[in-house]
Coordinates of C-alpha atoms and ligand atoms in Angstrom, one line a residue:
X1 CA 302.4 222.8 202.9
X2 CA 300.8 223.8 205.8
X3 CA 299.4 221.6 208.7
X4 CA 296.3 221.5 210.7
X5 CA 295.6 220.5 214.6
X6 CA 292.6 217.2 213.8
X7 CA 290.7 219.2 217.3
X8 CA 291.5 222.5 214.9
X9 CA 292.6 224.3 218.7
X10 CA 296.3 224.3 218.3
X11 CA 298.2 226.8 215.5
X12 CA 298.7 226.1 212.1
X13 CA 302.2 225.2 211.2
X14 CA 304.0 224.2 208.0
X15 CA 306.6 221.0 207.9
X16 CA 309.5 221.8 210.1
X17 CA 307.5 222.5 213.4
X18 CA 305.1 219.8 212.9
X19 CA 308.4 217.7 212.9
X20 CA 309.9 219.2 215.9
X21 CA 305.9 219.7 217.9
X22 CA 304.7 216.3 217.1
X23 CA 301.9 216.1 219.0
X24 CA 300.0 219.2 218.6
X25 CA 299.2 221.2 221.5
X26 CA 295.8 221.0 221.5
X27 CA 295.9 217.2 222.4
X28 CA 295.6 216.9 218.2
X29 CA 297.3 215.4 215.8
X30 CA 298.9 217.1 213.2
X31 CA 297.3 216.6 209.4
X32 CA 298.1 218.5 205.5
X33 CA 295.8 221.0 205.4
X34 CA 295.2 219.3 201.8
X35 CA 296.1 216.5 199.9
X36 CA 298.7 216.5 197.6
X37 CA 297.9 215.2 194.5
X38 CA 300.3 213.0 192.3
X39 CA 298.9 212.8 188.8
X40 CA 298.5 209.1 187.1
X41 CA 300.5 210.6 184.2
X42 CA 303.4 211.4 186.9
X43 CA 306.7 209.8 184.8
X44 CA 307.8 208.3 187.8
X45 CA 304.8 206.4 188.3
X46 CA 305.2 205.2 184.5
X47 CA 308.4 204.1 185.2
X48 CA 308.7 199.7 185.3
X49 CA 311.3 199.7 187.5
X50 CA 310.6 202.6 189.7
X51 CA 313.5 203.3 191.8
X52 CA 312.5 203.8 195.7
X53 CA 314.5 206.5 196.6
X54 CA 313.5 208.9 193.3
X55 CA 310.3 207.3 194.2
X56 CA 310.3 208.9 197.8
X57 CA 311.5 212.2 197.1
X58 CA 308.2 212.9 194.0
X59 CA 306.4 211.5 197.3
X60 CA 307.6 213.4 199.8
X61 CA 308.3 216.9 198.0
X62 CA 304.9 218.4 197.7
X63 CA 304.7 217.9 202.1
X64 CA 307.5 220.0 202.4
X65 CA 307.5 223.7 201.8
X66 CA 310.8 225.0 199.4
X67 CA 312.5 227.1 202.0
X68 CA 312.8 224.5 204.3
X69 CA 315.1 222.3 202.2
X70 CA 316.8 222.6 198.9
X71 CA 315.7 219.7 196.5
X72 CA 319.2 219.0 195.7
X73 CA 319.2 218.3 200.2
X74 CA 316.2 216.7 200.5
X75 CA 317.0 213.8 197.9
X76 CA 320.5 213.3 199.5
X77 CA 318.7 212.6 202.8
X78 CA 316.4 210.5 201.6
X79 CA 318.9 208.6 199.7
X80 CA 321.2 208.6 202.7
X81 CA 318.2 207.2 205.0
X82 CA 317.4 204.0 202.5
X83 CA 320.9 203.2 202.1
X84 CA 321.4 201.0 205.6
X85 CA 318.5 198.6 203.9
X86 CA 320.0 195.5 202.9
X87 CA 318.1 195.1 200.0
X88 CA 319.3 197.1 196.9
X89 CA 315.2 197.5 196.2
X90 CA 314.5 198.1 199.5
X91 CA 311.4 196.7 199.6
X92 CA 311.2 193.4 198.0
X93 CA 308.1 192.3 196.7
X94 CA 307.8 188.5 197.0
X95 CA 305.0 186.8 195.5
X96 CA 303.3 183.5 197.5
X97 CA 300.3 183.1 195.8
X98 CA 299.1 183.4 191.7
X99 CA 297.3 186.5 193.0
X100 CA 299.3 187.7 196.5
X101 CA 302.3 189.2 197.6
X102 CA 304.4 190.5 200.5
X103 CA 306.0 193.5 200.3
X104 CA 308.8 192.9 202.7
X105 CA 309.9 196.0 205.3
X106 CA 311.6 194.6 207.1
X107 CA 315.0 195.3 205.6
X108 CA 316.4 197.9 207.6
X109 CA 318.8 198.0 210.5
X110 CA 316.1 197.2 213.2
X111 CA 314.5 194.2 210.9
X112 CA 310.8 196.3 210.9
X113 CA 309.2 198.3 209.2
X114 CA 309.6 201.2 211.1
X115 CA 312.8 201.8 209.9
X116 CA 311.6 203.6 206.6
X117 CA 309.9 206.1 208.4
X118 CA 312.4 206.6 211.9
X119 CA 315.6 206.3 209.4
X120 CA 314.2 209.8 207.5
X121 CA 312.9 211.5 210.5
X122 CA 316.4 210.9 212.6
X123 CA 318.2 212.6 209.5
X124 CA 315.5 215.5 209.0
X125 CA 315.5 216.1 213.4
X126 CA 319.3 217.0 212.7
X127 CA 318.9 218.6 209.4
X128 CA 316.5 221.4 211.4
X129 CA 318.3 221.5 214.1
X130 CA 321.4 222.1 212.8
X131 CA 319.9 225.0 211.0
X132 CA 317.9 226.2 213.9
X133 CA 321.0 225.7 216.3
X134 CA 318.4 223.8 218.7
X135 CA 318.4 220.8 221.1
X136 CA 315.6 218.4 221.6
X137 CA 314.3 215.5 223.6
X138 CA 312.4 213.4 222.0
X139 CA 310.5 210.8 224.1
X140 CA 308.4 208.3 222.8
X141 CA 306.7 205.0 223.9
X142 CA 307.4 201.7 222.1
X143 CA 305.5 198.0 221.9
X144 CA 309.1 196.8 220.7
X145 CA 309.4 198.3 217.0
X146 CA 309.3 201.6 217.2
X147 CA 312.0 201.9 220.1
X148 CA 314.6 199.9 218.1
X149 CA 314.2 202.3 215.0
X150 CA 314.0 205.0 216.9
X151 CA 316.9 204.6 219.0
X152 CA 319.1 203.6 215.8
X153 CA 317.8 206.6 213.9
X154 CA 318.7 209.0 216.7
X155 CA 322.1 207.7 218.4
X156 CA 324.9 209.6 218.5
X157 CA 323.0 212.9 217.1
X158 CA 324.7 215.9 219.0
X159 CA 321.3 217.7 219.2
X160 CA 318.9 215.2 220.7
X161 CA 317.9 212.7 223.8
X162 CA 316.1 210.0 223.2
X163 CA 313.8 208.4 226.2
X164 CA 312.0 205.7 224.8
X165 CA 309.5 203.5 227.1
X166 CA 308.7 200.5 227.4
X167 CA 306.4 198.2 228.9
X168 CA 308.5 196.2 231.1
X169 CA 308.5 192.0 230.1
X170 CA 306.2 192.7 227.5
X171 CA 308.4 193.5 224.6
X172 CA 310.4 190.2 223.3
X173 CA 313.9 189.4 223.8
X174 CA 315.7 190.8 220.5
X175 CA 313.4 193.8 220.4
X176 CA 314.4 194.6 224.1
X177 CA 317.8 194.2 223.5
X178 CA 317.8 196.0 220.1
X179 CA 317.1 199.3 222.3
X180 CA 318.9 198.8 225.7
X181 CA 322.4 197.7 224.1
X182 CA 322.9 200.9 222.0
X183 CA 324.9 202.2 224.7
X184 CA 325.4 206.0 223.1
X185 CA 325.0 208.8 225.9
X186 CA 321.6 210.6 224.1
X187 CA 319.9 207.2 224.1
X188 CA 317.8 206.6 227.6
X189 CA 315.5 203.6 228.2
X190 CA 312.6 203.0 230.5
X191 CA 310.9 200.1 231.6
X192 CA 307.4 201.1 232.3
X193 CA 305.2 198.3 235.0
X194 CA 302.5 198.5 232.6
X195 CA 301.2 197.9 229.2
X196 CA 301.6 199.5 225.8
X197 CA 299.0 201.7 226.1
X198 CA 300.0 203.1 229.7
X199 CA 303.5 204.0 228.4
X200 CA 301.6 206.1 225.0
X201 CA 299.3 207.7 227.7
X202 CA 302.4 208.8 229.9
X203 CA 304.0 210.2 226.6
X204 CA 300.6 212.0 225.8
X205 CA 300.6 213.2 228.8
X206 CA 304.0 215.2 229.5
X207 CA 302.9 216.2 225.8
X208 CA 300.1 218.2 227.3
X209 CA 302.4 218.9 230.4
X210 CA 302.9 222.7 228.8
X211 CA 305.8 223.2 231.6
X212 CA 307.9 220.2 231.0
X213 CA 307.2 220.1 227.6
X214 CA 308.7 223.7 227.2
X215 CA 311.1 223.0 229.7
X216 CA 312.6 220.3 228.1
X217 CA 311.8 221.0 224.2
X218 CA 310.2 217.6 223.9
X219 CA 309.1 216.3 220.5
X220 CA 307.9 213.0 219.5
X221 CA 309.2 210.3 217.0
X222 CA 305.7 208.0 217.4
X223 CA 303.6 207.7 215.0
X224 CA 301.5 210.8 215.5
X225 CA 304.7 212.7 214.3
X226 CA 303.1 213.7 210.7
X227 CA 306.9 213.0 209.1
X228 CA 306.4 208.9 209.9
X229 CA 303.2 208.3 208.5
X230 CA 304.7 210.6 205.3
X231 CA 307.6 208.2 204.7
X232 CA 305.3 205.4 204.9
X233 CA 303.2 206.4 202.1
X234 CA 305.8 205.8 199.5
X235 CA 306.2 202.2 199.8
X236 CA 302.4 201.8 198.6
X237 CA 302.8 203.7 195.7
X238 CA 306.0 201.8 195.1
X239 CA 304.0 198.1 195.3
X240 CA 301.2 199.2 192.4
X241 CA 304.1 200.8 190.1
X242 CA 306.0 197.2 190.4
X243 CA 302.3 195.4 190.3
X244 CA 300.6 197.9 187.4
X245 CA 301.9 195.4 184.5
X246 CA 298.9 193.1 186.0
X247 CA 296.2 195.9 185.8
X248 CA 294.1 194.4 188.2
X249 CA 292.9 196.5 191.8
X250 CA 295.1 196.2 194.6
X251 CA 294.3 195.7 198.0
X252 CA 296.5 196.3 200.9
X253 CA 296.5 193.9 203.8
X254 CA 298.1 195.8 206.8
X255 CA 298.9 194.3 210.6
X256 CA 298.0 196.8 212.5
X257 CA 298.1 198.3 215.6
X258 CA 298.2 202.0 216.2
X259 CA 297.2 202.9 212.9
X260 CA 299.9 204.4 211.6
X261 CA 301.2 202.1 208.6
X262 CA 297.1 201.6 207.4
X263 CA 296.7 205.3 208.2
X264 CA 299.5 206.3 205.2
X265 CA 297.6 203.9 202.9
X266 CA 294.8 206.1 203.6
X267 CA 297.1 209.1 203.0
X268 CA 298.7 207.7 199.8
X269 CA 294.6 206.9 198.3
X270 CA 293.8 210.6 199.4
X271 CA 297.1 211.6 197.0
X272 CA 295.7 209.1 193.8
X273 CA 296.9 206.1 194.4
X274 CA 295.4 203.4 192.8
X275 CA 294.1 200.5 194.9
X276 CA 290.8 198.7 196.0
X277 CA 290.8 198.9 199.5
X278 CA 292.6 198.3 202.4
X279 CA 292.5 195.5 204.7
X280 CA 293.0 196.5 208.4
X281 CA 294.2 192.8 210.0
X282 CA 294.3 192.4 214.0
X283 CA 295.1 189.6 216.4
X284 CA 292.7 189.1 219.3
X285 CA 292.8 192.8 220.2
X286 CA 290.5 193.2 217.6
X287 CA 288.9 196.4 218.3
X288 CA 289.4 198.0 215.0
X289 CA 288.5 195.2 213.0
X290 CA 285.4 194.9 215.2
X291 CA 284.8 198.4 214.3
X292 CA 285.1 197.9 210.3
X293 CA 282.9 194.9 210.7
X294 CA 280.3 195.9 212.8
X295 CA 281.2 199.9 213.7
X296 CA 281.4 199.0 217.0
X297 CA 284.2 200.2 218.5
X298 CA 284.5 199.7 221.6
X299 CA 287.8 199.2 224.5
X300 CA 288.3 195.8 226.2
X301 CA 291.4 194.9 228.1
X302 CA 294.6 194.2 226.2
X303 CA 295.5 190.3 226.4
X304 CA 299.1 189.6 225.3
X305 CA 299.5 188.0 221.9
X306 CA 302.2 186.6 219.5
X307 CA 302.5 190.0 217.9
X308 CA 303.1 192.2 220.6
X309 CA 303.5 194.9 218.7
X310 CA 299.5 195.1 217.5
X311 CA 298.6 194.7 221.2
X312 CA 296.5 197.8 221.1
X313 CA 293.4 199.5 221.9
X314 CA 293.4 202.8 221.8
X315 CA 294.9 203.5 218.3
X316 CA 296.1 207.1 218.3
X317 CA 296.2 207.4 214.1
X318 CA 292.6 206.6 213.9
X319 CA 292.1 210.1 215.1
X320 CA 293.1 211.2 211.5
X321 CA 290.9 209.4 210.1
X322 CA 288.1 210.5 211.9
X323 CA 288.7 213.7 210.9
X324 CA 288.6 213.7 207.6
X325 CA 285.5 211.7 208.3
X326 CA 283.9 214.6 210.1
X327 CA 284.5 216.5 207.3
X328 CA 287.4 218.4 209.6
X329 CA 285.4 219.7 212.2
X330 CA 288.3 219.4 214.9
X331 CA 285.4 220.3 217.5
X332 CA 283.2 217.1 216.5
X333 CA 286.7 215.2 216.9
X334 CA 287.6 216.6 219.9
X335 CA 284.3 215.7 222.1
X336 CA 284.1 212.3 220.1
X337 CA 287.5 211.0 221.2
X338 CA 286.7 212.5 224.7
X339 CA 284.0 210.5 224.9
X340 CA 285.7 207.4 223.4
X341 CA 288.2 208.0 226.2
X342 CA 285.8 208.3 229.1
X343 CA 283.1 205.9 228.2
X344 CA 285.0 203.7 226.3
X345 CA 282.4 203.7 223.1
X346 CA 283.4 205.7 220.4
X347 CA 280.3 207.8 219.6
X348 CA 278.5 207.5 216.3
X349 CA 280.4 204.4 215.7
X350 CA 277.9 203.5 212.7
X351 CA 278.1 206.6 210.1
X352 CA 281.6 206.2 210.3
X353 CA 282.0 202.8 209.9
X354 CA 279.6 203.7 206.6
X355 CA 282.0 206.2 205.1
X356 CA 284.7 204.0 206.6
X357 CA 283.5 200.9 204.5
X358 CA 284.8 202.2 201.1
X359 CA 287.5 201.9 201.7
X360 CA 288.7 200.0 205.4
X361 CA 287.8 196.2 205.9
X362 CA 288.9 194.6 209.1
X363 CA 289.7 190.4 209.8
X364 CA 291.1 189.2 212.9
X365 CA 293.5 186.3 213.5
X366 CA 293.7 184.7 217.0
X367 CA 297.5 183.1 218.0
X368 CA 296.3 179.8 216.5
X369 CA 295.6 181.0 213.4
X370 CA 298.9 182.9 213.6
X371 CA 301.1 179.6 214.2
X372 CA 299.2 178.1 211.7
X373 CA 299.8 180.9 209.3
X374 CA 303.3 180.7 209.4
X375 CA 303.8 176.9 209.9
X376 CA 301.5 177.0 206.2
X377 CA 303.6 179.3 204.4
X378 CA 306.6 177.5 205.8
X379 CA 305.4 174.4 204.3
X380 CA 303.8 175.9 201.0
X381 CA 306.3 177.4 200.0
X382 CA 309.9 177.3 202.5
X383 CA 309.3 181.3 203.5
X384 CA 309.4 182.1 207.2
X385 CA 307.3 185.0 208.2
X386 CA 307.1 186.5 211.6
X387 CA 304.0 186.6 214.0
X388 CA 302.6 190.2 212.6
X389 CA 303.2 189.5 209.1
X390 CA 301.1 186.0 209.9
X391 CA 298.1 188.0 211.1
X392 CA 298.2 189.5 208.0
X393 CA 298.5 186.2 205.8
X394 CA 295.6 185.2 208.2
X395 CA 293.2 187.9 206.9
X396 CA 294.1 187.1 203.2
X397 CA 292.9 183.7 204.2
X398 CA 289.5 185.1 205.0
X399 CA 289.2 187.4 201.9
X400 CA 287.3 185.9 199.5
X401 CA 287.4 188.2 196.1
X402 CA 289.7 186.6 193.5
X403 CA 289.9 189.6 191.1
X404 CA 292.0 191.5 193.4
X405 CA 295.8 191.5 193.8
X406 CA 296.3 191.0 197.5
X407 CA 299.5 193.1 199.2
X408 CA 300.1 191.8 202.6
X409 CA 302.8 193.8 204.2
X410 CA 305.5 192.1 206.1
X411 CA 306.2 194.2 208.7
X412 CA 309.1 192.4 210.9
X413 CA 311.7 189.9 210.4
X414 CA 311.0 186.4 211.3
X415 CA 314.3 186.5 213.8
X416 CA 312.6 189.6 215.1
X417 CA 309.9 187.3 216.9
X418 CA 312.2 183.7 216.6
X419 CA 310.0 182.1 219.7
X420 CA 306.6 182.1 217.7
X421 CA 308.3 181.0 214.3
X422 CA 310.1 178.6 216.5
X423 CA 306.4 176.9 218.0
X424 CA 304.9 177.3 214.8
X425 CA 307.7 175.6 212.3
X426 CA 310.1 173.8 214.9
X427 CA 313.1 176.3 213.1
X428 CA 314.9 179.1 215.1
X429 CA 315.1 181.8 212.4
X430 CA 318.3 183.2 212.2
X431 CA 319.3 187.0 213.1
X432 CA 321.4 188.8 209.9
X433 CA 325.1 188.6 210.5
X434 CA 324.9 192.2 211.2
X435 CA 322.9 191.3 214.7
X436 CA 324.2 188.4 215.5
X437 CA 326.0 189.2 218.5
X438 CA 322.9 190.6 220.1
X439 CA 323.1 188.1 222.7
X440 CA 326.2 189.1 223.8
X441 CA 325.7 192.5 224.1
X442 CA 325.8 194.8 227.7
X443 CA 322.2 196.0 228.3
X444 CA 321.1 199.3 230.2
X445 CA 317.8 200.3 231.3
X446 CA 316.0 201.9 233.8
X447 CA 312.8 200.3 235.9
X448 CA 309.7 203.2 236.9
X449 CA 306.3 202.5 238.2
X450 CA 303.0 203.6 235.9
X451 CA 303.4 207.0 237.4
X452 CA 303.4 211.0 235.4
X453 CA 305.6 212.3 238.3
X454 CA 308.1 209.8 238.2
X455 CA 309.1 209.9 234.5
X456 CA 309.2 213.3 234.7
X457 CA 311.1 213.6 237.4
X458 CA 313.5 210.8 236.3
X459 CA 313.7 212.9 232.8
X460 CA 314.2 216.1 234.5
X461 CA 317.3 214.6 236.5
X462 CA 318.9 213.2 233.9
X463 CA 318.9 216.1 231.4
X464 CA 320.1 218.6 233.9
X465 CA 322.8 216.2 235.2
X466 CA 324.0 216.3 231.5
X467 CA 323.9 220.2 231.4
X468 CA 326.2 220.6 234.8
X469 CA 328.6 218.1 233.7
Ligands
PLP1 C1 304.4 198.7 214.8 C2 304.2 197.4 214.2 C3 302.9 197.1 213.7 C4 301.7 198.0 213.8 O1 301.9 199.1 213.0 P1 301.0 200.4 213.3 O2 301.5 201.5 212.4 O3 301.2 200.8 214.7 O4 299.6 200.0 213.0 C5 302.8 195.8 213.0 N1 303.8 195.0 212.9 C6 305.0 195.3 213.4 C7 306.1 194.3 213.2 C8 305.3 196.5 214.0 O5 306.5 196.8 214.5

């Protein structure tokens, strides 16, 4: 497979260097040239009890070109990345209501579900590595989630540094110390004074930093590395093969934030997969569900919520979309997100929201409608869901059409985010035995200002103190 830049200036590449580049160097992000199609008569999708690993690899095979990695290779690491998840199924479908479900992700060792996609890439980063005799240093900017998974996908690996930011006191407790207790010498946190969106614009920034990036040989493990959103589109295929005995349409209900888990729904429609629509929920940093409502879409300040995690306005995933929805003319992408970025409007906001409409809907949930989320489920039904899930029961709430199977993806653990279970429900959710010295666990991380020069400088030291010593 090969891969194209979405601003079309940056060179085509096939699956290994779109791994190792992640952000292309264009300012771009990385797409399949085309979509791989998976036939309806495929026998795995046949199959009533589908297993997710076989499941993954007919998935994530036709991305991949052959001389990369043997087959025989490629399904060992994918079975190797899944086995960590707790869950024999890994990703338990539980039903709550006649016609609803959540597919639970939140399994893995970092209790989100960013684990499915971090847990691969960590083991494919080594696999080409260790082939290509490289080193790398992967830096990457976290709302809480993807730090943890990152940081347990990559410690210890002899070819890569991690330095993952943060923004500082805005992450919770469990997903702070998740990172800055793994203690291994490759793993380097930073607490950024600032929000989410200032640490993704310092990573996209020593991204287009050609020195330092060369330098250093930085990749990316956010979502904009094509490899994530890859591993992601498995688990909606896996949710209709487990739901097809209903033959009803499915529609996806996804807590979003940058895009990235909605995005590979997109992805796994493009590839055949059979469902209704998708269901973009927000909290009160609503701009995309703004956008699928009105196609407005249009940057306001980010106000801390209950689900940290989807505090987010500039959603860097939404990028691929807009591609394909200017029929991939990376030039028209290029000076629309320019624009976006400088004036704050996204251009031409209404045809797309018209081509968007097929298949994107977008509901919001405010913090009280979170609490009262989970505090309902809680007493419907005994099952304790986390803030983000909650926005996502809150847009089911709002959805009206009764001949669709609803799919509401539970994207964290409810210990993950115990304060907001605890206001909702009065219960402190319990971590896994696995985690539950967390508390008691030393913590290291280092403090910098909102400020290019300074993380760069700070990364610069550190990586040549390690090559001296
Ligand atoms: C990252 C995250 C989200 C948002 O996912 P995107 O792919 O960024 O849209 C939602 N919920 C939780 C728990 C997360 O960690």
């Amino acid at each position: 497979m090969q891969y194209i830049s979405t601003r079309t200036g940056a060179p085509i590449l096939e699956f290994e260097d779109v791994v190792l580049t992640g952000l292309a160097n264009d300012g771009g992000l990385y797409v399949p040239k085309v979509w791989p199609q998976i036939s309806a008569d495929n026998h795995i999708l046949d199959m009533d009890d589908v297993d997710y690993v076989e499941l993954a690899f007919e998935i994530i095979r036709p991305y991949i070109e052959d001389k990369c990695i043997e087959d025989i290779k490629l399904k060992c690491l994918i079975d190797d990345s899944y086995k960590p998840f707790k869950r024999p199924s890994v990703a338990p479908l539980v039903q709550i209501e006649s016609n609803a479900w959540m597919l639970e992700l939140f399994h893995g060792p970092t209790l989100a579900f960013k684990d499915f996609a971090l847990q691969f890439l960590g083991r494919m980063f080594e696999h080409i590595l260790t082939k290509r005799d490289k080193r790398l240093t992967i830096i990457g900017a976290t709302s809480g989630d993807t730090g943890s998974a990152a940081i347990e996908a990559c410690k210890g690996r002899d070819n890569l540094d991690i330095f993952m930011l943060h923004p500082l006191g805005r992450v919770s407790d469990v997903q702070r110390r998740q990172m800055t207790t793994v203690l291994d010498s490759n793993v380097h946190n930073i607490a950024i004074e600032g929000t989410f969106d200032d640490c993704q614009d310092l990573v996209k920034e020593m991204f287009n930093d050609a020195l330092f990036r060369d330098d250093l040989n930085v990749s990316a493990v956010n979502s904009i590395n094509w490899a994530r959103v890859m591993a992601q589109i498995v688990y909606y295929f896996y949710a209709v093969s487990r739901l097809k005995k209903y033959d009803r349409p499915i529609s996806f209900i996804v807590p979003t934030g940058n895009f990235g888990n909605v995005y590979a729904g997109y992805s796994a429609i493009q590839m055949g997969l059979n469902a209704a629509n998708l269901v973009v929920a927000s909290n009160h940093n609503d701009i995309l569900t703004r956008f699928f409502e009105t196609g407005d879409m249009s940057i306001m300040p980010v106000k801390p919520s209950l689900s940290p995690s989807m505090d987010i306005q500039v959603s860097s995933n939404f990028e691929r979309l807009l591609f394909d929805f200017y029929d991939r003319d990376g030039e028209a992408v290029s000076n629309s997100i320019k624009m976006f970025r400088e004036e704050g409007v996204l251009p031409g906001g209404n045809k797309i929201h018209s081509l968007a409409s097929n298949i994107f809907s977008g509901y919001s949930t405010n913090d009280e409608g979170t609490l009262l989320a989970i505090k309902q489920l809680y007493d419907d039904r005994g099952v304790l869901v986390d803030p983000h899930t909650a926005v996502g029961l809150g847009a089911l709430k709002q959805l009206k059409n009764n001949e669709t199977l609803h799919v509401v993806l539970a994207t964290a653990h409810p210990a993950k985010f115990p304060d907001a279970v605890k206001q909702a429900t009065g219960i402190n959710p319990d971590l896994p035995t696995f985690l539950s010295d967390l508390y008691d666990r030393e913590e290291r991380f280092t403090k910098l200002n909102n400020n290019l020069s300074a993380v760069e400088s700070y990364i610069r030291d550190v990586m040549s103190s390690k090559i001296h010593c």
